[in-house]
CSV table of C-alpha atoms in Angstrom, one decimal:
chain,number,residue,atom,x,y,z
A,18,UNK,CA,-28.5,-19.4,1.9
A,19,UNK,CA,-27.2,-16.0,-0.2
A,20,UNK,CA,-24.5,-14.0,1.4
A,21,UNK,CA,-27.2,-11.1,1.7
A,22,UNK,CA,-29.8,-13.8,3.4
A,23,UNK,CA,-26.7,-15.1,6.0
A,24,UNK,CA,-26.2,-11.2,7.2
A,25,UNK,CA,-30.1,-10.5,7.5
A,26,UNK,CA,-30.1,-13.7,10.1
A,27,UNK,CA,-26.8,-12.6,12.0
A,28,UNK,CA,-28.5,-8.9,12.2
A,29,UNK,CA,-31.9,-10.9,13.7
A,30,UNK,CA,-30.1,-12.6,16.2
A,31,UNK,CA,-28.1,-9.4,17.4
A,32,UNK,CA,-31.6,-7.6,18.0
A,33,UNK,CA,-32.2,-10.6,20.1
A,34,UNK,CA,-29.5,-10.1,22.3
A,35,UNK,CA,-26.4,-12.4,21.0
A,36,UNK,CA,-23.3,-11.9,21.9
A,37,UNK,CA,-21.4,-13.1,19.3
A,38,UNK,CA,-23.3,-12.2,16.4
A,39,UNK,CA,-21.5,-8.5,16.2
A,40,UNK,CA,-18.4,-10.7,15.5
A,41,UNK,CA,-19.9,-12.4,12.8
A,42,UNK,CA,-22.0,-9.4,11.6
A,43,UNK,CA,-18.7,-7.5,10.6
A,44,UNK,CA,-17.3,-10.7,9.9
A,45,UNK,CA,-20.1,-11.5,7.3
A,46,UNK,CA,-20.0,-8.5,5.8
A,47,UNK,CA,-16.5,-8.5,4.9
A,48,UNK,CA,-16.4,-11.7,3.2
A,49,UNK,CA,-19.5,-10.8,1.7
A,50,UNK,CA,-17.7,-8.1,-0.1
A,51,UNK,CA,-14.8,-9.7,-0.6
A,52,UNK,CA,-16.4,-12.3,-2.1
A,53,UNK,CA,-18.5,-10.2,-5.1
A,54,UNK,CA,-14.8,-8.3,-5.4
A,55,UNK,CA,-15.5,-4.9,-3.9
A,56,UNK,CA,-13.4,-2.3,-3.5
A,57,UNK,CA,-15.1,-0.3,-0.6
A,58,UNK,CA,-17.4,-1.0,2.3
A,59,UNK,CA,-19.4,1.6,2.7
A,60,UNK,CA,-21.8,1.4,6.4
A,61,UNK,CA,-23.7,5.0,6.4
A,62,UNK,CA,-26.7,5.3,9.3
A,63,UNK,CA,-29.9,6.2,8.4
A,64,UNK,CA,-32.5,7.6,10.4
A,65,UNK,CA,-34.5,4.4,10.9
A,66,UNK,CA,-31.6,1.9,9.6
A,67,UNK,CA,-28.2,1.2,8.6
A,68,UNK,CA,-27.6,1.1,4.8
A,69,UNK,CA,-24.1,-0.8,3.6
A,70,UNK,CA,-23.3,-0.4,-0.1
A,71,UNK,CA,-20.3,-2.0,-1.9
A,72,UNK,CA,-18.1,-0.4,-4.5
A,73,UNK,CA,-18.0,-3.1,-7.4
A,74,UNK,CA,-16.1,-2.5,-10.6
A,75,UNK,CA,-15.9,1.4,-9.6
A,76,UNK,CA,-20.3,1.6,-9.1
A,77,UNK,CA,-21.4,1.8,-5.1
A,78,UNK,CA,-24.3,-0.7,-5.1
A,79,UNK,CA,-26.8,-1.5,-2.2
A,80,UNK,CA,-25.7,-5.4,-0.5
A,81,UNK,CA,-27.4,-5.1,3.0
A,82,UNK,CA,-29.9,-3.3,5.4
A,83,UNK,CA,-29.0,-3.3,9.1
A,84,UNK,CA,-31.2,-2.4,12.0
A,85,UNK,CA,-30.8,0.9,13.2
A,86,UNK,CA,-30.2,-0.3,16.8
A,87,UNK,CA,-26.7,-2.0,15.6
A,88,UNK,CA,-25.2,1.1,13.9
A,89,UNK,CA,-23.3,1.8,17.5
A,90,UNK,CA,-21.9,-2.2,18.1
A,91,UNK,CA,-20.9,-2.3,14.2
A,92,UNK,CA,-18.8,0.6,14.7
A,93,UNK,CA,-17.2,0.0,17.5
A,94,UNK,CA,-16.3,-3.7,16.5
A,95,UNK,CA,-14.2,-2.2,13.3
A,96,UNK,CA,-12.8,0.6,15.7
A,97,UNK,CA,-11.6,-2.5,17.6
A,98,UNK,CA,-10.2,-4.4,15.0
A,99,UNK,CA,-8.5,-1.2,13.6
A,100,UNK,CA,-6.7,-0.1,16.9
A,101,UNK,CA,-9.3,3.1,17.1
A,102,UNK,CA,-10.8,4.6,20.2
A,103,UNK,CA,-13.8,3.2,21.0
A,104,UNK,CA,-15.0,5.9,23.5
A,105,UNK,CA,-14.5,9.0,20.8
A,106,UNK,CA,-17.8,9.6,18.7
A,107,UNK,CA,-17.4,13.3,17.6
A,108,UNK,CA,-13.7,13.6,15.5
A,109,UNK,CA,-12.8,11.4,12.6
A,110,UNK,CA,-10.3,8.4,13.0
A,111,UNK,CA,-8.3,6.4,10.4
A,112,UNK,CA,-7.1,3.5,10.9
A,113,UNK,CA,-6.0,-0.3,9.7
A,114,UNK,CA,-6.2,-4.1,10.4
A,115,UNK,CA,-5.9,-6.9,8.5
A,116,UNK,CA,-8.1,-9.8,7.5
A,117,UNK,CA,-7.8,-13.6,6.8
A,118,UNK,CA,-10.6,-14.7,4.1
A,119,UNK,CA,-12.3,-18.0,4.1
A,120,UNK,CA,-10.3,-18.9,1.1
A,121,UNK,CA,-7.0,-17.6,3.1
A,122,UNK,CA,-6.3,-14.9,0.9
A,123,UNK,CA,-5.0,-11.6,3.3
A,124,UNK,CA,-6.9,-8.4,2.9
A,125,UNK,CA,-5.9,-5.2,4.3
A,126,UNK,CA,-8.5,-3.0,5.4
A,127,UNK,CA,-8.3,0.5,5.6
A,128,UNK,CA,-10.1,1.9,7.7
A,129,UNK,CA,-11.9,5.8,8.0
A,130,UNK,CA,-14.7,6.6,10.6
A,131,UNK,CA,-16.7,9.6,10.7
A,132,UNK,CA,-19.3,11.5,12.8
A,133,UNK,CA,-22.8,12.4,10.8
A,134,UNK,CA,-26.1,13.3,11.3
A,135,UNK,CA,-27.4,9.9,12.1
A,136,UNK,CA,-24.7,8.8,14.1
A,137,UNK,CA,-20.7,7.5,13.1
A,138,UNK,CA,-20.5,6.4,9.5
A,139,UNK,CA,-17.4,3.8,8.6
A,140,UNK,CA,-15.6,3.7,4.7
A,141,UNK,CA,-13.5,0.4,4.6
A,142,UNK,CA,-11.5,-0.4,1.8
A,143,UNK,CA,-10.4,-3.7,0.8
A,144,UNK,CA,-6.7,-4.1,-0.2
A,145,UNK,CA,-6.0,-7.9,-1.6
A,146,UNK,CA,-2.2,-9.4,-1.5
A,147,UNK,CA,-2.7,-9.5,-5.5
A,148,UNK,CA,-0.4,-7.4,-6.8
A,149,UNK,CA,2.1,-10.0,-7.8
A,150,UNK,CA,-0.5,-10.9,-10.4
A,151,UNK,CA,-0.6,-7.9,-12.1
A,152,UNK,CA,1.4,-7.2,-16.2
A,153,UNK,CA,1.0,-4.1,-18.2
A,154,UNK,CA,-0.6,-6.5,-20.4
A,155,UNK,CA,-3.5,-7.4,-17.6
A,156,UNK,CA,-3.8,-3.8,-16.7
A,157,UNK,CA,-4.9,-3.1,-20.7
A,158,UNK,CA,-1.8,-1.6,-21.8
A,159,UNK,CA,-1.5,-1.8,-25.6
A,160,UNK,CA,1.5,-3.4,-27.5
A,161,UNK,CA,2.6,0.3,-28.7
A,162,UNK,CA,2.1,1.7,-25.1
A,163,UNK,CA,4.1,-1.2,-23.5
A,164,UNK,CA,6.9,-0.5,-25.5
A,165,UNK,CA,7.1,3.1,-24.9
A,166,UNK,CA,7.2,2.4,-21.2
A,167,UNK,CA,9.4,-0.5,-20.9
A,168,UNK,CA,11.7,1.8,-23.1
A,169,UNK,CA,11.4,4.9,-20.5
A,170,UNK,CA,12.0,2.7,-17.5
A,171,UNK,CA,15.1,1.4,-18.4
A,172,UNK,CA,16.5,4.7,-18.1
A,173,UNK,CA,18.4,5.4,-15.0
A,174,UNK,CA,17.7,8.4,-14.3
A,175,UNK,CA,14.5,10.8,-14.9
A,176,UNK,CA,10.8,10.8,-13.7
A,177,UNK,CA,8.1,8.7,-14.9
A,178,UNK,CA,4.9,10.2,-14.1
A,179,UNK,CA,1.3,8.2,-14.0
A,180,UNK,CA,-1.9,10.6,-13.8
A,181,UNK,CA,-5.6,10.5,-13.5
A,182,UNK,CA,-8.4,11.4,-10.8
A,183,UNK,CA,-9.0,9.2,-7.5
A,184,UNK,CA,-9.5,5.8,-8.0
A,185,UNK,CA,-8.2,5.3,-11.4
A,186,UNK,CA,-5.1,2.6,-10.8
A,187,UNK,CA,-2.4,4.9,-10.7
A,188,UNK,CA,-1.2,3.2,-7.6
A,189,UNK,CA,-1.5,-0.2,-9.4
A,190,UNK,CA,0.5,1.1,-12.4
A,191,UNK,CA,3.5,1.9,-10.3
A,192,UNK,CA,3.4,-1.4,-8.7
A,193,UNK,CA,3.6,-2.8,-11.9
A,194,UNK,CA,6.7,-1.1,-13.1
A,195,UNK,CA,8.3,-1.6,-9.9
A,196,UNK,CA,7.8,-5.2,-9.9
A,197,UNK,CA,9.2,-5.1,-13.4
A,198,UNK,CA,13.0,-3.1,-11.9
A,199,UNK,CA,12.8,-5.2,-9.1
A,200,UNK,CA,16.4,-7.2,-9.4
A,201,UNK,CA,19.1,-7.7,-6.8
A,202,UNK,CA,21.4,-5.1,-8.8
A,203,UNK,CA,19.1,-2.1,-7.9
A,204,UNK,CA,17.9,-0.2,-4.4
A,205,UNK,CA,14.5,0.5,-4.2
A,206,UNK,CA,12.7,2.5,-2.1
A,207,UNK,CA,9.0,3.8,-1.8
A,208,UNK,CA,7.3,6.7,0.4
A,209,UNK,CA,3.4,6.5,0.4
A,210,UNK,CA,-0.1,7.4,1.8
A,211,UNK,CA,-0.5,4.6,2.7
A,212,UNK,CA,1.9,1.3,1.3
A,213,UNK,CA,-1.3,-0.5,-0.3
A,214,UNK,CA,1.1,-3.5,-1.2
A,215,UNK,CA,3.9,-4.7,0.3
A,216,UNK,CA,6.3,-6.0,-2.0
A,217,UNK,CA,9.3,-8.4,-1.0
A,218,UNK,CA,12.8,-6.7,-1.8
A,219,UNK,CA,11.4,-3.5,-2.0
A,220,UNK,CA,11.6,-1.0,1.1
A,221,UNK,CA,8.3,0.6,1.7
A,222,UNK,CA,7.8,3.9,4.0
A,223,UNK,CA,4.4,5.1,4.8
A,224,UNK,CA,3.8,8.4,5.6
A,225,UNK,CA,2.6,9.3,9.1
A,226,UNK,CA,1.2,13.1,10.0
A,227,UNK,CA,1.7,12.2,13.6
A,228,UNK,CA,5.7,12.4,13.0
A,229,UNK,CA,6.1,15.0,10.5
A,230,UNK,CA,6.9,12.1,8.4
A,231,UNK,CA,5.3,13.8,4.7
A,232,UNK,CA,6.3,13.0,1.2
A,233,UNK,CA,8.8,15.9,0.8
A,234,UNK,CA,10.9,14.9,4.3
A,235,UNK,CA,10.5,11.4,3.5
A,236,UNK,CA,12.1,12.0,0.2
A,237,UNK,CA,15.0,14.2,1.7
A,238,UNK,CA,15.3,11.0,4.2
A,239,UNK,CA,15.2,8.6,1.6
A,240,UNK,CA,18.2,10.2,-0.8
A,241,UNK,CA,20.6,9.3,2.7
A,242,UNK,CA,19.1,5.0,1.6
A,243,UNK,CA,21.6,4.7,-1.4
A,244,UNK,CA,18.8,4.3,-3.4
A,245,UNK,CA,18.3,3.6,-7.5
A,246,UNK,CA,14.9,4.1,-7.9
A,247,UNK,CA,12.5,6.0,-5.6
A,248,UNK,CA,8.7,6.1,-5.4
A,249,UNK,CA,7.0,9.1,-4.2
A,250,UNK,CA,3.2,8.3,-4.2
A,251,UNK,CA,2.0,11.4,-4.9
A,252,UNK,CA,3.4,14.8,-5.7
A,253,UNK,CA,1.1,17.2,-4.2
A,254,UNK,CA,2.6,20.3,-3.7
A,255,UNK,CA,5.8,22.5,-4.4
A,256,UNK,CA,8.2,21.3,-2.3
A,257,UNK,CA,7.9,17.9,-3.1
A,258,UNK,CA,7.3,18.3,-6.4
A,259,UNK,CA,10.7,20.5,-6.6
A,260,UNK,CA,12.3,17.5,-4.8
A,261,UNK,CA,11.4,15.0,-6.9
A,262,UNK,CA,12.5,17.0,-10.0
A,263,UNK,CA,16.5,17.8,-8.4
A,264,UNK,CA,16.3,14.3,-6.8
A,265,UNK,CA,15.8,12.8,-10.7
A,266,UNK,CA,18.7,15.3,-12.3
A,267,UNK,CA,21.1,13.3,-9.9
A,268,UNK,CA,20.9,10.2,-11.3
A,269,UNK,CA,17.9,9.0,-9.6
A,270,UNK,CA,14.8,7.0,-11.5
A,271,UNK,CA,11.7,8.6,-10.1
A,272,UNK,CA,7.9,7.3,-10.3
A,273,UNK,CA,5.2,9.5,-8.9
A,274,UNK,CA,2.0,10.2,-9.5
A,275,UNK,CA,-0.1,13.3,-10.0
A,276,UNK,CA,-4.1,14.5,-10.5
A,277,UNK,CA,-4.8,15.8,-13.7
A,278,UNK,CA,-7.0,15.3,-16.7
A,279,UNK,CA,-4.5,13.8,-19.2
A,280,UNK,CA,-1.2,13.1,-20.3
A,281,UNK,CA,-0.5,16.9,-22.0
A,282,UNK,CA,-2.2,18.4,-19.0
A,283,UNK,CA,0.9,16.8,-16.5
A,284,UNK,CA,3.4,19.3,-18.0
A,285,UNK,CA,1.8,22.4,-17.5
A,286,UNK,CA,0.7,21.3,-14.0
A,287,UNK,CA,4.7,21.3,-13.4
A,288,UNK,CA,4.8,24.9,-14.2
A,289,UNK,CA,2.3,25.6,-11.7
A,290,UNK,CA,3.8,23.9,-9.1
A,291,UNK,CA,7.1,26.1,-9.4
A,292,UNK,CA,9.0,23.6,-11.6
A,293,UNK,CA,11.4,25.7,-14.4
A,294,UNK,CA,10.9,24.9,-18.2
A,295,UNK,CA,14.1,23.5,-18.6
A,296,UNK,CA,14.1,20.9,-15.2
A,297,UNK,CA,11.2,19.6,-16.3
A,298,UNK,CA,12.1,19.3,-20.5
A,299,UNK,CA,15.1,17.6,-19.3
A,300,UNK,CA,14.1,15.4,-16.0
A,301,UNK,CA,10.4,13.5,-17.2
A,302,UNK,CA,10.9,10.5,-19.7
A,303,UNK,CA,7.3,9.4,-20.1
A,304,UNK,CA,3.7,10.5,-18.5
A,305,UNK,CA,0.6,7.9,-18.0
A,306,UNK,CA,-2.4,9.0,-18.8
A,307,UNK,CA,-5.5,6.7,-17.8
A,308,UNK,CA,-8.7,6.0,-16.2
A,309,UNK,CA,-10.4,2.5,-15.3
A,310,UNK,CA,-13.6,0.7,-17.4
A,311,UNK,CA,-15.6,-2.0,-16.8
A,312,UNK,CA,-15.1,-4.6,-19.1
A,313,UNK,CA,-18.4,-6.8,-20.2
A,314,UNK,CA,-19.7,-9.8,-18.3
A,315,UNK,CA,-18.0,-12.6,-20.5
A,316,UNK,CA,-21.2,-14.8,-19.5
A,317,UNK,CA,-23.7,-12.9,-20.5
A,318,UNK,CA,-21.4,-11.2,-23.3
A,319,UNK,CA,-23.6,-10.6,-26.9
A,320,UNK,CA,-23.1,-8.6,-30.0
A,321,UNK,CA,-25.3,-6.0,-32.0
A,322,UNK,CA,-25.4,-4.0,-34.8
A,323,UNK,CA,-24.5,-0.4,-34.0
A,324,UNK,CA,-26.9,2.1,-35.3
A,325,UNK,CA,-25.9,4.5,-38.2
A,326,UNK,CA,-26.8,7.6,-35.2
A,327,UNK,CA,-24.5,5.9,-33.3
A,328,UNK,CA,-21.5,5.1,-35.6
A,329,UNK,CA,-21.8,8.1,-37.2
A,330,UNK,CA,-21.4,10.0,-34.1
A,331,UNK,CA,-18.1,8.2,-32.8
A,332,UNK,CA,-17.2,7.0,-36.1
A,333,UNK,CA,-14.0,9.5,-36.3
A,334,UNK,CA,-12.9,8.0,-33.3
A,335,UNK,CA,-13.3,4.6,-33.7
A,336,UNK,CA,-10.5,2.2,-35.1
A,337,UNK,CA,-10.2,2.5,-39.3
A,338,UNK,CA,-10.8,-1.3,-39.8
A,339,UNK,CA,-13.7,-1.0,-38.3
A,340,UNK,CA,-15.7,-0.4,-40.8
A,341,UNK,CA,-20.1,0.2,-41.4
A,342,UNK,CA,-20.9,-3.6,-40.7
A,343,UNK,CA,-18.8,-3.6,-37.7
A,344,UNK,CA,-20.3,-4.9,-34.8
A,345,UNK,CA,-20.6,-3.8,-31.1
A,346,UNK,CA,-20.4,-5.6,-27.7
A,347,UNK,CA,-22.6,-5.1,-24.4
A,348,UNK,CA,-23.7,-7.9,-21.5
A,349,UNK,CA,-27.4,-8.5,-21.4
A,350,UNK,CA,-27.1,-8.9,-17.3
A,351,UNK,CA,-26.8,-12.3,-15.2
A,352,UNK,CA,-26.6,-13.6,-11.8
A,353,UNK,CA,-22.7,-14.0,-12.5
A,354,UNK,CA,-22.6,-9.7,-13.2
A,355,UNK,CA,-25.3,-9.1,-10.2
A,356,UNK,CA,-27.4,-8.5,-13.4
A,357,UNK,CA,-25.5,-5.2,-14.3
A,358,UNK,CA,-23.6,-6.2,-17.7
A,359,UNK,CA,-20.1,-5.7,-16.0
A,360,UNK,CA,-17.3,-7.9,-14.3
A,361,UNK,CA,-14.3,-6.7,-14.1
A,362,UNK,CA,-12.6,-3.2,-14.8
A,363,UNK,CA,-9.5,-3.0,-17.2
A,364,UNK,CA,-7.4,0.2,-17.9
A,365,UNK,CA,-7.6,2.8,-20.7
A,366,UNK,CA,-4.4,4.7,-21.7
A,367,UNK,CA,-2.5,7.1,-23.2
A,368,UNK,CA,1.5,6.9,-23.3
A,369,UNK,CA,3.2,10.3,-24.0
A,370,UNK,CA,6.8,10.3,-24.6
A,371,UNK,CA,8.6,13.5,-23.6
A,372,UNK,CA,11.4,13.9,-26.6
A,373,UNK,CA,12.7,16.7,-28.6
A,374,UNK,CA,9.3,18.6,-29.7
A,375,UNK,CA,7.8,18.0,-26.6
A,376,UNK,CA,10.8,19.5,-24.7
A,377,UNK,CA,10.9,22.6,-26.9
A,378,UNK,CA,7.0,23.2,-26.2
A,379,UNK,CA,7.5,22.9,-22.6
A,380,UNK,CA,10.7,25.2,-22.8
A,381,UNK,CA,8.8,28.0,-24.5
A,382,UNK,CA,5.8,27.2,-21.7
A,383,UNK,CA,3.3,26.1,-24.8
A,384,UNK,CA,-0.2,25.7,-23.8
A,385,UNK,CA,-1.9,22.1,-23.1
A,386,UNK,CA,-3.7,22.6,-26.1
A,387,UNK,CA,-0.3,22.9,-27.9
A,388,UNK,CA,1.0,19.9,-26.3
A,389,UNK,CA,-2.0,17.7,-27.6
A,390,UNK,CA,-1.6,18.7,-31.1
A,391,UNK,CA,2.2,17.6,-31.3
A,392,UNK,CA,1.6,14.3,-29.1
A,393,UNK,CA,-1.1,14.0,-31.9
A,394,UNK,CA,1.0,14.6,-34.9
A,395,UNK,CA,3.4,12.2,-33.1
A,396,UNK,CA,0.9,9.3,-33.4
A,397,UNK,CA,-0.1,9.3,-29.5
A,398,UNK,CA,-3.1,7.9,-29.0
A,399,UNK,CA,-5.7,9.1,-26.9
A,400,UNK,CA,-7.3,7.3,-24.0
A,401,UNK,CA,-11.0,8.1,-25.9
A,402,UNK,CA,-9.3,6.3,-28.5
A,403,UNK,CA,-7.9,3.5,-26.5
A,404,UNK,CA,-11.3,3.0,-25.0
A,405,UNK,CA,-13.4,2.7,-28.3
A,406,UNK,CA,-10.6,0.5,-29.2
A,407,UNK,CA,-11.2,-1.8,-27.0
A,408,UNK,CA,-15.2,-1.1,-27.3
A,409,UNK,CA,-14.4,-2.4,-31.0
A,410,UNK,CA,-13.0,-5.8,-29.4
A,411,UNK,CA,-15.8,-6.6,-27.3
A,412,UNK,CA,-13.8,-5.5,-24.0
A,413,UNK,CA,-15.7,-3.0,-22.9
A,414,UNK,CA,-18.9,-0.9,-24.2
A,415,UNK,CA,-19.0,2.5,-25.9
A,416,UNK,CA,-21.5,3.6,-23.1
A,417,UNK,CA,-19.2,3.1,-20.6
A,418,UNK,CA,-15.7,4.8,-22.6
A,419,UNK,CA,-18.4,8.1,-22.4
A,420,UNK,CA,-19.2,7.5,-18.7
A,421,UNK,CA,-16.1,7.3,-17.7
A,422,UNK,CA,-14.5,10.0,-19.8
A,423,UNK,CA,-16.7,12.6,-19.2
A,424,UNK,CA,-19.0,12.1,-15.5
């Protein structure tokens, strides 16, 4: 019996009045997802059923259909297990719990319920223990970029700064580096929204609305922990990015993260959020530029021939030993890839060391456009680039470098 065919039966028998198949309903599903490596739980009410769709390699895709009448016992089975209020159906509620997998791996759920149309909707996203397993090298990190970062980080003091839109591993990156300075020498503490991982040695402070407890007092807090190194999980607006700035010109290493399109695009970003020229020319050591990409189904993995319409319309930004009788990869679809092509997403980068030109641009408030051109001149390369790159090695697909660059 197929996970999808296991939930169908559980949702009969609830419709016939068990008792304990809402338990194993919400149960089901979660392992379900688990299972196929998800990301998110989506559960939305329709107006005749319950659709739940998974978020798989970054894609939401359809896994069950529920009967309508269940919507209102799903829903207040996760409001249980997340500590919610079962008899409030018209505000939103956040919450957590965790979960013990058939194959005894922990997962943290987070948890967000809202009110719609149709009745309360629930988002659950699915936070593995597997951070430990993690290496710039697994995240897709090139030799080149490596270096540049493990050269940045062994600074003691300044700001290392990871950007990118919602979703894109910036969270993950940190972790990375931070499981890298992790030694018994060094304090380190962290103040996020919310801790995703919890990492031994390393103390981790969420922040909590209900207490006033935000990223810019939590930082003020933290400074009075003897820290080394201090995470802030996101800088988000001018106080805390002003903090994070002074906190780094005292001798502090700071890793943050921020939303914007690109590497080049971080500085100027700065400038808007109050930070003078010369604080941020002399306090930021490195910024992170990436976005995630699905990498190809290795079992159903096969090459082609590129067309010349399509070489010659990528061919400036493809690697140069690529060459006309290169060829290209793609996944013809299997039951292993849920027929899509894709298992797997891996990270595409660009590394941009703040140094000497970079400073004097940002002192004289250059434009982003400027910025690009000297990072270019100073052999940075892109994360288009990165991504064809690994396109060119049969990572990932060109299709889905465009698709993610420019949705």
């Amino acid at each position: 019996m197929t996970e999808v065919e296991a939930v169908a039966q559980v949702a009969q028998e609830l419709e016939r009045g068990s008792n304990l198949s809402i338990v194993n309903l919400v149960n089901r599903i979660i392992e379900h997802a688990h299972s196929v490596l998800a990301s998110d739980i989506h559960i939305d009410p329709q107006q005749e059923a319950v659709r739940v769709r998974f978020r798989i390699d970054g894609v939401l895709q359809e896994a069950h259909t529920l009967p309508k009448a269940t919507n209102l016992e799903v829903i207040s089975r996760i409001k249980i297990l997340a500590g919610l209020r079962t008899d409030e159906h018209q505000a939103a509620q956040d919450g957590r719990f965790r979960y013990v997998a058939p194959d005894n791996n922990m997962i943290d759920v987070r948890v967000s319920i809202a009110p719609t149309y149709h009745g309360e909707n629930a988002v659950l996203r699915l936070l593995s223990d597997n951070s430990a397993e993690f290496t710039l090298t697994s995240l897709g990190f090139s030799e080149d970029n490596q270096k540049k970062i493990e050269h940045s980080i062994r600074k003691p003091h300044g700001m290392i700064l990871v950007t990118g839109p919602t979703g894109s591993g910036k969270t993950t990156t940190l972790y990375t580096i931070l499981k890298i300075l992790n030694v018994p020498e060094v304090s380190i503490v962290t103040i996020e929204d919310p801790v995703e991982y919890a990492i031994d040695g390393i103390e981790q402070i969420p922040v909590n609305d209900r207490t006033n407890l935000t990223f810019a007092l939590g930082l003020r807090s933290i400074l009075r922990q003897d820290p080394n190194i201090i995470m802030v999980g996101e800088i988000r607006d001018k106080q805390t990015a002003g903090l994070a700035v002074n906190t780094a010109l005292t001798g502090h290493l700071i890793l943050s993260t921020l939303h914007t399109n690109d590497a080049a695009t971080t500085l100027p970003r700065l400038l808007d959020l109050g930070v003078e020229p010369y604080l941020i020319a002399s306090t930021v050591n490195v910024v992170i530029g990436q976005r995630l990409v699905r990498k190809i189904c290795p079992d159903c993995k096969s090459s082609y021939k590129p067309t010349k319409a399509e070489l010659n319309s990528i061919k400036h930004l493809l690697p140069k030993n690529f060459g006309t009788k290169g060829k290209l990869y793609r996944g013809t679809g299997c039951e292993s890839c849920n027929d899509s092509g894709y298992k797997g997403r891996i990270g595409i980068h660009e590394v941009l060391l703040v140094e000497k030109q970079i400073r004097d641009a940002i002192l004289s408030k250059s434009s982003t456009n400027v910025l690009r051109e000297i990072a270019e001149k100073q052999g940075v390369k892109t994360m288009i680039q990165d991504g064809l790159e690994k396109a060119a090695a049969g990572i990932t697909t060109i299709a889905e470098v465009l698709r993610t660059m420019y949705e």
